[in-house]
XYZ file of C-alpha atoms in Angstrom:
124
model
C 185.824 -56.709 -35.491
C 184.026 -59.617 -34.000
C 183.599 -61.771 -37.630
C 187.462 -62.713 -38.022
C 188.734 -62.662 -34.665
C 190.973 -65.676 -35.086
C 192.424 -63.685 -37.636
C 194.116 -60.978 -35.442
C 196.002 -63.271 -33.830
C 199.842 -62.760 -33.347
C 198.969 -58.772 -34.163
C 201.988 -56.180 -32.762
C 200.811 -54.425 -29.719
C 200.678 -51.185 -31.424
C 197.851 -52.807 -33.909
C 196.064 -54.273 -30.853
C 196.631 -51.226 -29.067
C 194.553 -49.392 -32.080
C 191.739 -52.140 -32.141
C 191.255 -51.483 -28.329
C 190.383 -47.986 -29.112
C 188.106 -48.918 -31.905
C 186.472 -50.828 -29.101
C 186.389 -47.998 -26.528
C 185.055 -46.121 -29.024
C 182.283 -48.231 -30.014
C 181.131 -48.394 -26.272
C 181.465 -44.703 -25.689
C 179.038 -44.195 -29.141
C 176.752 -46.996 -28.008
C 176.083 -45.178 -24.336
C 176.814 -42.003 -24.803
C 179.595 -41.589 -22.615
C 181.913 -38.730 -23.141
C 185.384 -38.979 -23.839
C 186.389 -37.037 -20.759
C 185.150 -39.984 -18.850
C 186.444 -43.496 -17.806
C 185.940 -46.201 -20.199
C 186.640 -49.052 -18.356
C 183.242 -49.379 -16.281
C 181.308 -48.815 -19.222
C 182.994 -51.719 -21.222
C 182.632 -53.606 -18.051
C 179.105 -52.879 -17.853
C 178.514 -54.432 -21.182
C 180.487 -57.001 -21.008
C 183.146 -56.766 -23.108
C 186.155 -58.130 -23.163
C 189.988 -56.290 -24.171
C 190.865 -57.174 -27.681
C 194.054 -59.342 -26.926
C 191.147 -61.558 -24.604
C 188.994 -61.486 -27.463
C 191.192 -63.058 -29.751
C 192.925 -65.747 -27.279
C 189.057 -66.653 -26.897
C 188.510 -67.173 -30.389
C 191.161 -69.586 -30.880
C 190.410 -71.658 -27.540
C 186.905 -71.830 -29.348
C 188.254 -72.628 -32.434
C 190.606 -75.199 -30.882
C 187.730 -77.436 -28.883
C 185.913 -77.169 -31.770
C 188.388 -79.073 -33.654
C 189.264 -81.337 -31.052
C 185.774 -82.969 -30.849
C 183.928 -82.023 -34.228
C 186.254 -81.380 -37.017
C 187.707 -84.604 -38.858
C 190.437 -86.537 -37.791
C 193.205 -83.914 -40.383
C 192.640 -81.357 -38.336
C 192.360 -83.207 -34.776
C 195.999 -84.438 -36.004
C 197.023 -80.813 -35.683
C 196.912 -80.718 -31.974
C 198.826 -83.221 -30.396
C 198.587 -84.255 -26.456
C 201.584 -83.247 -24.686
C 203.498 -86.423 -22.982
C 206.683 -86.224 -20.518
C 208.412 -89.400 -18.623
C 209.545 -86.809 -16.368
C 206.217 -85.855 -14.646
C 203.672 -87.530 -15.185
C 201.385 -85.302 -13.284
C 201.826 -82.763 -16.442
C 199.837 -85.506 -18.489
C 196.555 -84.876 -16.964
C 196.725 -81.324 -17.636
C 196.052 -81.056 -21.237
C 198.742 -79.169 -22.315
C 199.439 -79.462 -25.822
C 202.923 -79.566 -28.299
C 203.778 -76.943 -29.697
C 205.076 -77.628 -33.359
C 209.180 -76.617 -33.534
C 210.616 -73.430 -33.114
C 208.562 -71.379 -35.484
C 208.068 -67.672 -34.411
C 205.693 -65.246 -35.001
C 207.627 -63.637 -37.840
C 208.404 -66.914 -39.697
C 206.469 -68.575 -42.167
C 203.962 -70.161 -40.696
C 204.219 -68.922 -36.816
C 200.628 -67.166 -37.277
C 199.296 -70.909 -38.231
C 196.785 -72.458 -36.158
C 198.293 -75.185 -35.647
C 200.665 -72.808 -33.872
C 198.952 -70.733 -32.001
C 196.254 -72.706 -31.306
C 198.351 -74.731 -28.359
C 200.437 -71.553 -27.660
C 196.897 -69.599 -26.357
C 195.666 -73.491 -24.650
C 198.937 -73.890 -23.323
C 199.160 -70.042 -21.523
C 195.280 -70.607 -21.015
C 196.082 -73.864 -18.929
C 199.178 -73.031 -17.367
């Protein structure tokens, strides 16, 4: 679950529901915990984080990465967001987001999509 994060991004709830068990799972299997008991201290315990935070970390990862060390293709991607209106948003970092696409259109699971959807939320 941890290779293709990026991947599961824009997943239904009911899908990310099911990877959080997989999760819960895993951490009740790797200390022995039965199922009668709390999860939630356990994953906390070893640091884990819920599968929806997971995957919004992935793509901020993915996002700096290409920001500073990917060529300047992908850099093009993410573009700076600018308003006349307040300038004090320019500072911020907030980034365009390309159209109107949505998650069940053709390319609304993109990265150069979500990518300043998750920054954006992240930021703001």
């Amino acid at each position: 679950m941890n290779y293709c994060k990026a991947l599961f991004s824009g997943i239904t709830k009911h899908v990310e529901s099911r990877l959080q068990l997989v999760n819960n799972t895993a951490a009740r299997i790797v200390t022995k915990v039965r199922k009668s008991e709390d999860i939630t201290p356990v994953v906390a315990s070893l640091h884990c984080l819920p599968v929806q935070y997971r995957i919004h970390l992935q793509i901020l990862l993915l996002m700096c990465k290409t920001l500073r060390l990917a060529p300047s293709y992908f850099q093009e991607l993410m573009t700076p967001f600018t308003s006349d209106s307040t300038p004090r948003s320019q500072n911020v970092g907030l980034l365009v987001i390309p159209g109107q696409i949505k998650i069940t259109q053709e390319g609304g699971r993109a990265f150069s999509c979500r990518a300043p959807k998750c920054c954006n939320a992240f930021i703001g």
